Amino acid sequence: MADHEVALRHDIPSSARVANVLLGGKDNYEIDRIVAADVSKRFVVALREGRRFLLRAVEYLSREHAVHQYVELGCGIALPPDVGDAATHRGESARVLYLDHDVLVAAHAHALLAHSPNRRFALADITDTCAVLDQIAGLFDLGQPLAICLSGTAELLPDAPAMLMELTSALPPGCWIIFSHITDDVFGEDIRESAAHLAFHAIPYRPRDHATVADMLAPYRLLSPGLVAPHRWRPEFGSRVGQGFHPVEWELSAYAAVGHLPG
């Protein structure tokens, strides 16, 4: 069955809608809530802290490094506040490109962005590097700082390391990346059971270990504190909505980092 058919079915869960449930959203169906109910709390906490990290990192780059152009790969169903909200600093509205292959995501995005000239959605397969680069070139000034956001999405891709490497090799020097990823290095049994549960419902989910995530980010110079659990990446920075919620002394089943592509 084609992805767009699944997205519009009420009786089949979709990855975008299940993620919406897990993140506390309301744009989902009963079948998605049933699937989400059996995902472990440790998995949910890791996913939600990854989302908080994304918003915090966007706000950080906007304020501290004057980055006002963002691409969110695999944006999922809009959940306010989003990347564009976090990137708005001192009244300056950033340009944001949201990419996803899900037609339900597209329907939500087009409705929400109808009156937002600096924010654009494009229906695209993020594993198609040429398509992604075409969208980026069509919206942004590549002579200005640009950040790629990949948070909560790489786990759904069968060969995310190869995809990210191909994209990175085509990006201009000076680009940034905001990246988070679920791991089974911590609370492995819980995370693997949740991933297997999602896979049983046709949502393949792939936790990756520290070495794999570190290799994915190898071309980038990581800002301090480097590759850490998302709730430990500058948890007190920025507005309250993006600040870390999970106590920093507790463990978390995810990794996160912000990196800069050297010239």
PDB file of C-alpha atoms in Angstrom:
ATOM      1  CA  MET A   1       0.000   0.000   0.000  1.00  0.00           C
ATOM      2  CA  ALA A   2       1.345   3.427  -0.946  1.00  0.00           C
ATOM      3  CA  ASP A   3       2.430   5.807   1.838  1.00  0.00           C
ATOM      4  CA  HIS A   4      -0.160   8.428   0.842  1.00  0.00           C
ATOM      5  CA  GLU A   5      -2.945   5.835   1.150  1.00  0.00           C
ATOM      6  CA  VAL A   6      -1.800   4.867   4.644  1.00  0.00           C
ATOM      7  CA  ALA A   7      -1.645   8.525   5.673  1.00  0.00           C
ATOM      8  CA  LEU A   8      -5.329   8.996   4.890  1.00  0.00           C
ATOM      9  CA  ARG A   9      -6.611   5.725   6.382  1.00  0.00           C
ATOM     10  CA  HIS A  10      -8.300   5.893   9.787  1.00  0.00           C
ATOM     11  CA  ASP A  11      -7.692   2.204  10.536  1.00  0.00           C
ATOM     12  CA  ILE A  12      -3.932   2.045   9.873  1.00  0.00           C
ATOM     13  CA  PRO A  13      -1.393   3.896  12.049  1.00  0.00           C
ATOM     14  CA  SER A  14       1.066   6.272  10.410  1.00  0.00           C
ATOM     15  CA  SER A  15       4.471   7.298  11.716  1.00  0.00           C
ATOM     16  CA  ALA A  16       3.605  11.012  11.595  1.00  0.00           C
ATOM     17  CA  ARG A  17       0.369  10.598  13.530  1.00  0.00           C
ATOM     18  CA  VAL A  18       1.854   8.222  16.126  1.00  0.00           C
ATOM     19  CA  ALA A  19       4.720  10.682  16.663  1.00  0.00           C
ATOM     20  CA  ASN A  20       2.103  13.411  17.086  1.00  0.00           C
ATOM     21  CA  VAL A  21       0.487  11.372  19.883  1.00  0.00           C
ATOM     22  CA  LEU A  22       3.812  10.692  21.596  1.00  0.00           C
ATOM     23  CA  LEU A  23       4.728  14.386  21.509  1.00  0.00           C
ATOM     24  CA  GLY A  24       1.411  15.408  23.024  1.00  0.00           C
ATOM     25  CA  GLY A  25      -0.378  16.532  19.875  1.00  0.00           C
ATOM     26  CA  LYS A  26      -4.038  16.158  18.938  1.00  0.00           C
ATOM     27  CA  ASP A  27      -3.852  15.565  15.179  1.00  0.00           C
ATOM     28  CA  ASN A  28      -4.209  11.790  15.190  1.00  0.00           C
ATOM     29  CA  TYR A  29      -6.724   8.962  15.029  1.00  0.00           C
ATOM     30  CA  GLU A  30      -7.780   6.330  17.557  1.00  0.00           C
ATOM     31  CA  ILE A  31      -5.576   3.680  15.940  1.00  0.00           C
ATOM     32  CA  ASP A  32      -2.545   5.934  16.423  1.00  0.00           C
ATOM     33  CA  ARG A  33      -3.391   6.430  20.099  1.00  0.00           C
ATOM     34  CA  ILE A  34      -3.762   2.669  20.560  1.00  0.00           C
ATOM     35  CA  VAL A  35      -0.298   2.059  19.092  1.00  0.00           C
ATOM     36  CA  ALA A  36       1.267   4.907  21.081  1.00  0.00           C
ATOM     37  CA  ALA A  37      -0.194   3.602  24.347  1.00  0.00           C
ATOM     38  CA  ASP A  38       2.151   0.599  24.292  1.00  0.00           C
ATOM     39  CA  VAL A  39       5.334   2.590  23.701  1.00  0.00           C
ATOM     40  CA  SER A  40       7.475   2.715  26.852  1.00  0.00           C
ATOM     41  CA  LYS A  41       7.592   5.865  28.967  1.00  0.00           C
ATOM     42  CA  ARG A  42      11.383   5.960  28.605  1.00  0.00           C
ATOM     43  CA  PHE A  43      10.999   6.042  24.830  1.00  0.00           C
ATOM     44  CA  VAL A  44       8.417   8.846  25.075  1.00  0.00           C
ATOM     45  CA  VAL A  45      10.604  10.914  27.417  1.00  0.00           C
ATOM     46  CA  ALA A  46      13.579  10.565  25.052  1.00  0.00           C
ATOM     47  CA  LEU A  47      11.457  11.633  22.080  1.00  0.00           C
ATOM     48  CA  ARG A  48      10.019  14.633  23.892  1.00  0.00           C
ATOM     49  CA  GLU A  49      13.404  15.787  25.168  1.00  0.00           C
ATOM     50  CA  GLY A  50      14.689  15.523  21.607  1.00  0.00           C
ATOM     51  CA  ARG A  51      11.924  17.903  20.574  1.00  0.00           C
ATOM     52  CA  ARG A  52      12.791  20.326  23.391  1.00  0.00           C
ATOM     53  CA  PHE A  53      16.430  20.161  22.329  1.00  0.00           C
ATOM     54  CA  LEU A  54      15.488  21.000  18.729  1.00  0.00           C
ATOM     55  CA  LEU A  55      13.651  24.157  19.767  1.00  0.00           C
ATOM     56  CA  ARG A  56      16.413  25.162  22.179  1.00  0.00           C
ATOM     57  CA  ALA A  57      19.145  24.619  19.584  1.00  0.00           C
ATOM     58  CA  VAL A  58      17.260  26.635  16.947  1.00  0.00           C
ATOM     59  CA  GLU A  59      16.835  29.483  19.402  1.00  0.00           C
ATOM     60  CA  TYR A  60      20.521  29.249  20.303  1.00  0.00           C
ATOM     61  CA  LEU A  61      21.731  29.441  16.697  1.00  0.00           C
ATOM     62  CA  SER A  62      19.338  32.296  15.980  1.00  0.00           C
ATOM     63  CA  ARG A  63      20.462  34.353  18.941  1.00  0.00           C
ATOM     64  CA  GLU A  64      24.135  33.470  19.226  1.00  0.00           C
ATOM     65  CA  HIS A  65      25.183  32.778  15.615  1.00  0.00           C
ATOM     66  CA  ALA A  66      22.713  34.860  13.567  1.00  0.00           C
ATOM     67  CA  VAL A  67      21.332  31.824  11.735  1.00  0.00           C
ATOM     68  CA  HIS A  68      18.030  32.826  10.129  1.00  0.00           C
ATOM     69  CA  GLN A  69      17.528  30.012   7.591  1.00  0.00           C
ATOM     70  CA  TYR A  70      16.376  26.524   8.615  1.00  0.00           C
ATOM     71  CA  VAL A  71      15.401  23.285   6.895  1.00  0.00           C
ATOM     72  CA  GLU A  72      13.463  20.703   8.896  1.00  0.00           C
ATOM     73  CA  LEU A  73      13.838  17.278   7.318  1.00  0.00           C
ATOM     74  CA  GLY A  74      10.871  15.033   8.030  1.00  0.00           C
ATOM     75  CA  CYS A  75       8.984  17.736   9.884  1.00  0.00           C
ATOM     76  CA  GLY A  76       5.933  15.632  10.721  1.00  0.00           C
ATOM     77  CA  ILE A  77       2.578  17.105  11.715  1.00  0.00           C
ATOM     78  CA  ALA A  78       3.004  20.666  12.935  1.00  0.00           C
ATOM     79  CA  LEU A  79       3.171  20.952  16.714  1.00  0.00           C
ATOM     80  CA  PRO A  80       3.404  24.495  18.085  1.00  0.00           C
ATOM     81  CA  PRO A  81       5.792  25.976  18.877  1.00  0.00           C
ATOM     82  CA  ASP A  82       7.788  24.815  15.886  1.00  0.00           C
ATOM     83  CA  VAL A  83      11.154  25.585  14.318  1.00  0.00           C
ATOM     84  CA  GLY A  84       9.922  28.850  12.829  1.00  0.00           C
ATOM     85  CA  ASP A  85       8.639  30.037  16.199  1.00  0.00           C
ATOM     86  CA  ALA A  86      11.911  29.201  17.940  1.00  0.00           C
ATOM     87  CA  ALA A  87      13.909  30.933  15.190  1.00  0.00           C
ATOM     88  CA  THR A  88      12.107  34.261  15.556  1.00  0.00           C
ATOM     89  CA  HIS A  89      14.438  36.584  17.476  1.00  0.00           C
ATOM     90  CA  ARG A  90      14.018  40.296  18.194  1.00  0.00           C
ATOM     91  CA  GLY A  91      11.181  40.462  15.697  1.00  0.00           C
ATOM     92  CA  GLU A  92      13.257  38.971  12.862  1.00  0.00           C
ATOM     93  CA  SER A  93      11.312  36.125  11.282  1.00  0.00           C
ATOM     94  CA  ALA A  94      13.528  33.371   9.941  1.00  0.00           C
ATOM     95  CA  ARG A  95      13.017  31.568   6.645  1.00  0.00           C
ATOM     96  CA  VAL A  96      12.034  27.954   7.270  1.00  0.00           C
ATOM     97  CA  LEU A  97      11.584  25.090   4.831  1.00  0.00           C
ATOM     98  CA  TYR A  98       9.622  22.084   6.087  1.00  0.00           C
ATOM     99  CA  LEU A  99      10.054  18.843   4.132  1.00  0.00           C
ATOM    100  CA  ASP A 100       8.080  15.610   4.462  1.00  0.00           C
ATOM    101  CA  HIS A 101       6.760  12.874   2.168  1.00  0.00           C
ATOM    102  CA  ASP A 102       3.451  12.367   4.037  1.00  0.00           C
ATOM    103  CA  VAL A 103       0.375  13.850   2.316  1.00  0.00           C
ATOM    104  CA  LEU A 104      -1.422  14.269   5.648  1.00  0.00           C
ATOM    105  CA  VAL A 105       1.522  16.297   6.926  1.00  0.00           C
ATOM    106  CA  ALA A 106       1.319  18.340   3.741  1.00  0.00           C
ATOM    107  CA  ALA A 107      -2.380  19.078   4.257  1.00  0.00           C
ATOM    108  CA  HIS A 108      -1.775  20.312   7.797  1.00  0.00           C
ATOM    109  CA  ALA A 109       1.283  22.327   6.787  1.00  0.00           C
ATOM    110  CA  HIS A 110      -0.335  24.105   3.849  1.00  0.00           C
ATOM    111  CA  ALA A 111      -3.270  25.145   6.039  1.00  0.00           C
ATOM    112  CA  LEU A 112      -1.039  26.480   8.809  1.00  0.00           C
ATOM    113  CA  LEU A 113       1.487  28.203   6.552  1.00  0.00           C
ATOM    114  CA  ALA A 114      -0.985  29.867   4.182  1.00  0.00           C
ATOM    115  CA  HIS A 115      -0.288  33.289   5.684  1.00  0.00           C
ATOM    116  CA  SER A 116       3.391  32.807   6.554  1.00  0.00           C
ATOM    117  CA  PRO A 117       5.472  34.073   3.619  1.00  0.00           C
ATOM    118  CA  ASN A 118       8.793  33.162   5.240  1.00  0.00           C
ATOM    119  CA  ARG A 119       7.780  29.564   5.908  1.00  0.00           C
ATOM    120  CA  ARG A 120       7.277  27.016   3.160  1.00  0.00           C
ATOM    121  CA  PHE A 121       6.339  23.337   3.052  1.00  0.00           C
ATOM    122  CA  ALA A 122       7.377  20.994   0.258  1.00  0.00           C
ATOM    123  CA  LEU A 123       6.236  17.422  -0.279  1.00  0.00           C
ATOM    124  CA  ALA A 124       9.498  15.562  -0.784  1.00  0.00           C
ATOM    125  CA  ASP A 125      11.278  12.348   0.065  1.00  0.00           C
ATOM    126  CA  ILE A 126      14.157  13.478   2.272  1.00  0.00           C
ATOM    127  CA  THR A 127      16.245  10.503   1.136  1.00  0.00           C
ATOM    128  CA  ASP A 128      16.238  12.044  -2.366  1.00  0.00           C
ATOM    129  CA  THR A 129      19.223  14.348  -1.930  1.00  0.00           C
ATOM    130  CA  CYS A 130      18.768  16.051  -5.289  1.00  0.00           C
ATOM    131  CA  ALA A 131      15.157  16.919  -4.484  1.00  0.00           C
ATOM    132  CA  VAL A 132      16.136  18.261  -1.064  1.00  0.00           C
ATOM    133  CA  LEU A 133      18.932  20.387  -2.516  1.00  0.00           C
ATOM    134  CA  ASP A 134      16.628  21.757  -5.206  1.00  0.00           C
ATOM    135  CA  GLN A 135      14.147  22.845  -2.549  1.00  0.00           C
ATOM    136  CA  ILE A 136      16.911  24.451  -0.481  1.00  0.00           C
ATOM    137  CA  ALA A 137      18.340  26.337  -3.461  1.00  0.00           C
ATOM    138  CA  GLY A 138      14.864  27.548  -4.421  1.00  0.00           C
ATOM    139  CA  LEU A 139      14.204  29.247  -1.090  1.00  0.00           C
ATOM    140  CA  PHE A 140      17.456  30.202   0.603  1.00  0.00           C
ATOM    141  CA  ASP A 141      20.427  32.462   0.094  1.00  0.00           C
ATOM    142  CA  LEU A 142      23.250  29.924   0.247  1.00  0.00           C
ATOM    143  CA  GLY A 143      25.702  32.722   0.957  1.00  0.00           C
ATOM    144  CA  GLN A 144      24.084  33.147   4.372  1.00  0.00           C
ATOM    145  CA  PRO A 145      24.111  30.750   7.355  1.00  0.00           C
ATOM    146  CA  LEU A 146      21.797  27.774   6.988  1.00  0.00           C
ATOM    147  CA  ALA A 147      20.891  25.055   9.498  1.00  0.00           C
ATOM    148  CA  ILE A 148      19.656  21.551   8.724  1.00  0.00           C
ATOM    149  CA  CYS A 149      17.355  20.086  11.403  1.00  0.00           C
ATOM    150  CA  LEU A 150      17.089  16.304  11.658  1.00  0.00           C
ATOM    151  CA  SER A 151      15.410  15.395  14.927  1.00  0.00           C
ATOM    152  CA  GLY A 152      13.217  12.367  15.544  1.00  0.00           C
ATOM    153  CA  THR A 153      13.307  11.374  11.881  1.00  0.00           C
ATOM    154  CA  ALA A 154      16.568   9.581  11.081  1.00  0.00           C
ATOM    155  CA  GLU A 155      15.354   6.563  13.085  1.00  0.00           C
ATOM    156  CA  LEU A 156      12.680   5.965  10.442  1.00  0.00           C
ATOM    157  CA  LEU A 157      15.170   5.795   7.573  1.00  0.00           C
ATOM    158  CA  PRO A 158      16.789   2.448   6.697  1.00  0.00           C
ATOM    159  CA  ASP A 159      20.104   4.037   5.706  1.00  0.00           C
ATOM    160  CA  ALA A 160      20.122   7.386   7.477  1.00  0.00           C
ATOM    161  CA  PRO A 161      23.942   7.497   7.764  1.00  0.00           C
ATOM    162  CA  ALA A 162      24.346   7.266   3.978  1.00  0.00           C
ATOM    163  CA  MET A 163      21.587   9.815   3.385  1.00  0.00           C
ATOM    164  CA  LEU A 164      23.118  12.329   5.774  1.00  0.00           C
ATOM    165  CA  MET A 165      26.606  11.808   4.367  1.00  0.00           C
ATOM    166  CA  GLU A 166      25.366  12.406   0.812  1.00  0.00           C
ATOM    167  CA  LEU A 167      23.514  15.539   1.851  1.00  0.00           C
ATOM    168  CA  THR A 168      26.410  16.859   3.919  1.00  0.00           C
ATOM    169  CA  SER A 169      28.853  16.403   1.045  1.00  0.00           C
ATOM    170  CA  ALA A 170      26.637  18.622  -1.132  1.00  0.00           C
ATOM    171  CA  LEU A 171      26.046  21.417   1.395  1.00  0.00           C
ATOM    172  CA  PRO A 172      28.114  24.599   1.247  1.00  0.00           C
ATOM    173  CA  PRO A 173      30.765  25.095   3.939  1.00  0.00           C
ATOM    174  CA  GLY A 174      29.501  26.940   6.978  1.00  0.00           C
ATOM    175  CA  CYS A 175      26.192  25.087   7.222  1.00  0.00           C
ATOM    176  CA  TRP A 176      24.936  23.951  10.608  1.00  0.00           C
ATOM    177  CA  ILE A 177      23.222  20.772  11.719  1.00  0.00           C
ATOM    178  CA  ILE A 178      20.834  20.243  14.633  1.00  0.00           C
ATOM    179  CA  PHE A 179      20.574  16.509  15.214  1.00  0.00           C
ATOM    180  CA  SER A 180      19.002  14.125  17.716  1.00  0.00           C
ATOM    181  CA  HIS A 181      18.517  10.367  17.634  1.00  0.00           C
ATOM    182  CA  ILE A 182      16.992   7.671  19.865  1.00  0.00           C
ATOM    183  CA  THR A 183      19.485   5.059  21.097  1.00  0.00           C
ATOM    184  CA  ASP A 184      19.240   1.674  22.765  1.00  0.00           C
ATOM    185  CA  ASP A 185      22.596   2.208  24.501  1.00  0.00           C
ATOM    186  CA  VAL A 186      20.548   3.292  27.538  1.00  0.00           C
ATOM    187  CA  PHE A 187      17.506   1.344  28.819  1.00  0.00           C
ATOM    188  CA  GLY A 188      18.108  -0.924  25.845  1.00  0.00           C
ATOM    189  CA  GLU A 189      15.393  -3.485  26.575  1.00  0.00           C
ATOM    190  CA  ASP A 190      12.686  -0.809  26.850  1.00  0.00           C
ATOM    191  CA  ILE A 191      13.803   0.957  23.689  1.00  0.00           C
ATOM    192  CA  ARG A 192      14.150  -2.226  21.634  1.00  0.00           C
ATOM    193  CA  GLU A 193      10.717  -3.447  22.751  1.00  0.00           C
ATOM    194  CA  SER A 194       9.170  -0.129  21.740  1.00  0.00           C
ATOM    195  CA  ALA A 195      10.951  -0.195  18.388  1.00  0.00           C
ATOM    196  CA  ALA A 196       9.745  -3.769  17.793  1.00  0.00           C
ATOM    197  CA  HIS A 197       6.195  -2.751  18.731  1.00  0.00           C
ATOM    198  CA  LEU A 198       6.267   0.084  16.201  1.00  0.00           C
ATOM    199  CA  ALA A 199       7.754  -2.192  13.545  1.00  0.00           C
ATOM    200  CA  PHE A 200       4.936  -4.694  14.160  1.00  0.00           C
ATOM    201  CA  HIS A 201       2.547  -1.896  13.205  1.00  0.00           C
ATOM    202  CA  ALA A 202       4.479  -1.158   9.989  1.00  0.00           C
ATOM    203  CA  ILE A 203       6.456   1.760  11.451  1.00  0.00           C
ATOM    204  CA  PRO A 204      10.081   0.584  11.170  1.00  0.00           C
ATOM    205  CA  TYR A 205      12.086   2.313  13.880  1.00  0.00           C
ATOM    206  CA  ARG A 206      15.858   2.032  14.214  1.00  0.00           C
ATOM    207  CA  PRO A 207      17.625   3.115  17.415  1.00  0.00           C
ATOM    208  CA  ARG A 208      21.348   3.596  16.764  1.00  0.00           C
ATOM    209  CA  ASP A 209      24.350   3.402  19.072  1.00  0.00           C
ATOM    210  CA  HIS A 210      26.801   6.143  20.040  1.00  0.00           C
ATOM    211  CA  ALA A 211      29.463   5.095  17.538  1.00  0.00           C
ATOM    212  CA  THR A 212      27.014   5.177  14.619  1.00  0.00           C
ATOM    213  CA  VAL A 213      25.606   8.568  15.581  1.00  0.00           C
ATOM    214  CA  ALA A 214      29.107   9.974  16.096  1.00  0.00           C
ATOM    215  CA  ASP A 215      30.117   8.753  12.619  1.00  0.00           C
ATOM    216  CA  MET A 216      27.048  10.422  11.105  1.00  0.00           C
ATOM    217  CA  LEU A 217      28.186  13.732  12.573  1.00  0.00           C
ATOM    218  CA  ALA A 218      31.902  13.260  11.886  1.00  0.00           C
ATOM    219  CA  PRO A 219      32.113  15.954   9.153  1.00  0.00           C
ATOM    220  CA  TYR A 220      30.846  18.603  11.586  1.00  0.00           C
ATOM    221  CA  ARG A 221      32.609  20.483  14.356  1.00  0.00           C
ATOM    222  CA  LEU A 222      30.317  20.023  17.337  1.00  0.00           C
ATOM    223  CA  LEU A 223      29.543  22.869  19.671  1.00  0.00           C
ATOM    224  CA  SER A 224      30.139  22.295  23.361  1.00  0.00           C
ATOM    225  CA  PRO A 225      29.049  20.082  25.095  1.00  0.00           C
ATOM    226  CA  GLY A 226      29.392  17.839  22.034  1.00  0.00           C
ATOM    227  CA  LEU A 227      27.337  14.680  21.524  1.00  0.00           C
ATOM    228  CA  VAL A 228      25.261  14.228  24.663  1.00  0.00           C
ATOM    229  CA  ALA A 229      21.779  13.248  25.769  1.00  0.00           C
ATOM    230  CA  PRO A 230      19.387  15.964  24.556  1.00  0.00           C
ATOM    231  CA  HIS A 231      18.398  17.100  28.052  1.00  0.00           C
ATOM    232  CA  ARG A 232      22.088  17.794  28.777  1.00  0.00           C
ATOM    233  CA  TRP A 233      22.642  20.102  25.803  1.00  0.00           C
ATOM    234  CA  ARG A 234      22.586  23.601  27.379  1.00  0.00           C
ATOM    235  CA  PRO A 235      19.349  22.766  29.263  1.00  0.00           C
ATOM    236  CA  GLU A 236      18.827  26.228  30.777  1.00  0.00           C
ATOM    237  CA  PHE A 237      19.219  28.189  27.549  1.00  0.00           C
ATOM    238  CA  GLY A 238      16.395  30.120  25.943  1.00  0.00           C
ATOM    239  CA  SER A 239      12.670  30.350  26.442  1.00  0.00           C
ATOM    240  CA  ARG A 240      10.917  28.027  28.847  1.00  0.00           C
ATOM    241  CA  VAL A 241       9.236  25.879  26.202  1.00  0.00           C
ATOM    242  CA  GLY A 242      12.566  24.588  24.906  1.00  0.00           C
ATOM    243  CA  GLN A 243      14.442  24.208  28.168  1.00  0.00           C
ATOM    244  CA  GLY A 244      15.273  20.716  29.395  1.00  0.00           C
ATOM    245  CA  PHE A 245      12.559  19.123  31.521  1.00  0.00           C
ATOM    246  CA  HIS A 246      14.049  15.728  32.386  1.00  0.00           C
ATOM    247  CA  PRO A 247      16.483  16.074  35.355  1.00  0.00           C
ATOM    248  CA  VAL A 248      20.029  16.247  33.969  1.00  0.00           C
ATOM    249  CA  GLU A 249      21.346  13.721  36.479  1.00  0.00           C
ATOM    250  CA  TRP A 250      18.980  11.061  35.086  1.00  0.00           C
ATOM    251  CA  GLU A 251      19.767   8.877  32.091  1.00  0.00           C
ATOM    252  CA  LEU A 252      18.012   9.252  28.747  1.00  0.00           C
ATOM    253  CA  SER A 253      17.873   7.038  25.660  1.00  0.00           C
ATOM    254  CA  ALA A 254      18.911   9.564  23.023  1.00  0.00           C
ATOM    255  CA  TYR A 255      21.837  11.580  21.686  1.00  0.00           C
ATOM    256  CA  ALA A 256      21.905  15.154  20.426  1.00  0.00           C
ATOM    257  CA  ALA A 257      24.379  17.657  19.041  1.00  0.00           C
ATOM    258  CA  VAL A 258      24.743  20.908  17.126  1.00  0.00           C
ATOM    259  CA  GLY A 259      27.514  20.978  14.548  1.00  0.00           C
ATOM    260  CA  HIS A 260      29.116  23.367  12.064  1.00  0.00           C
ATOM    261  CA  LEU A 261      30.417  22.290   8.664  1.00  0.00           C
ATOM    262  CA  PRO A 262      33.957  23.692   8.328  1.00  0.00           C
ATOM    263  CA  GLY A 263      35.076  25.627   5.294  1.00  0.00           C
TER     264      GLY A 263
END
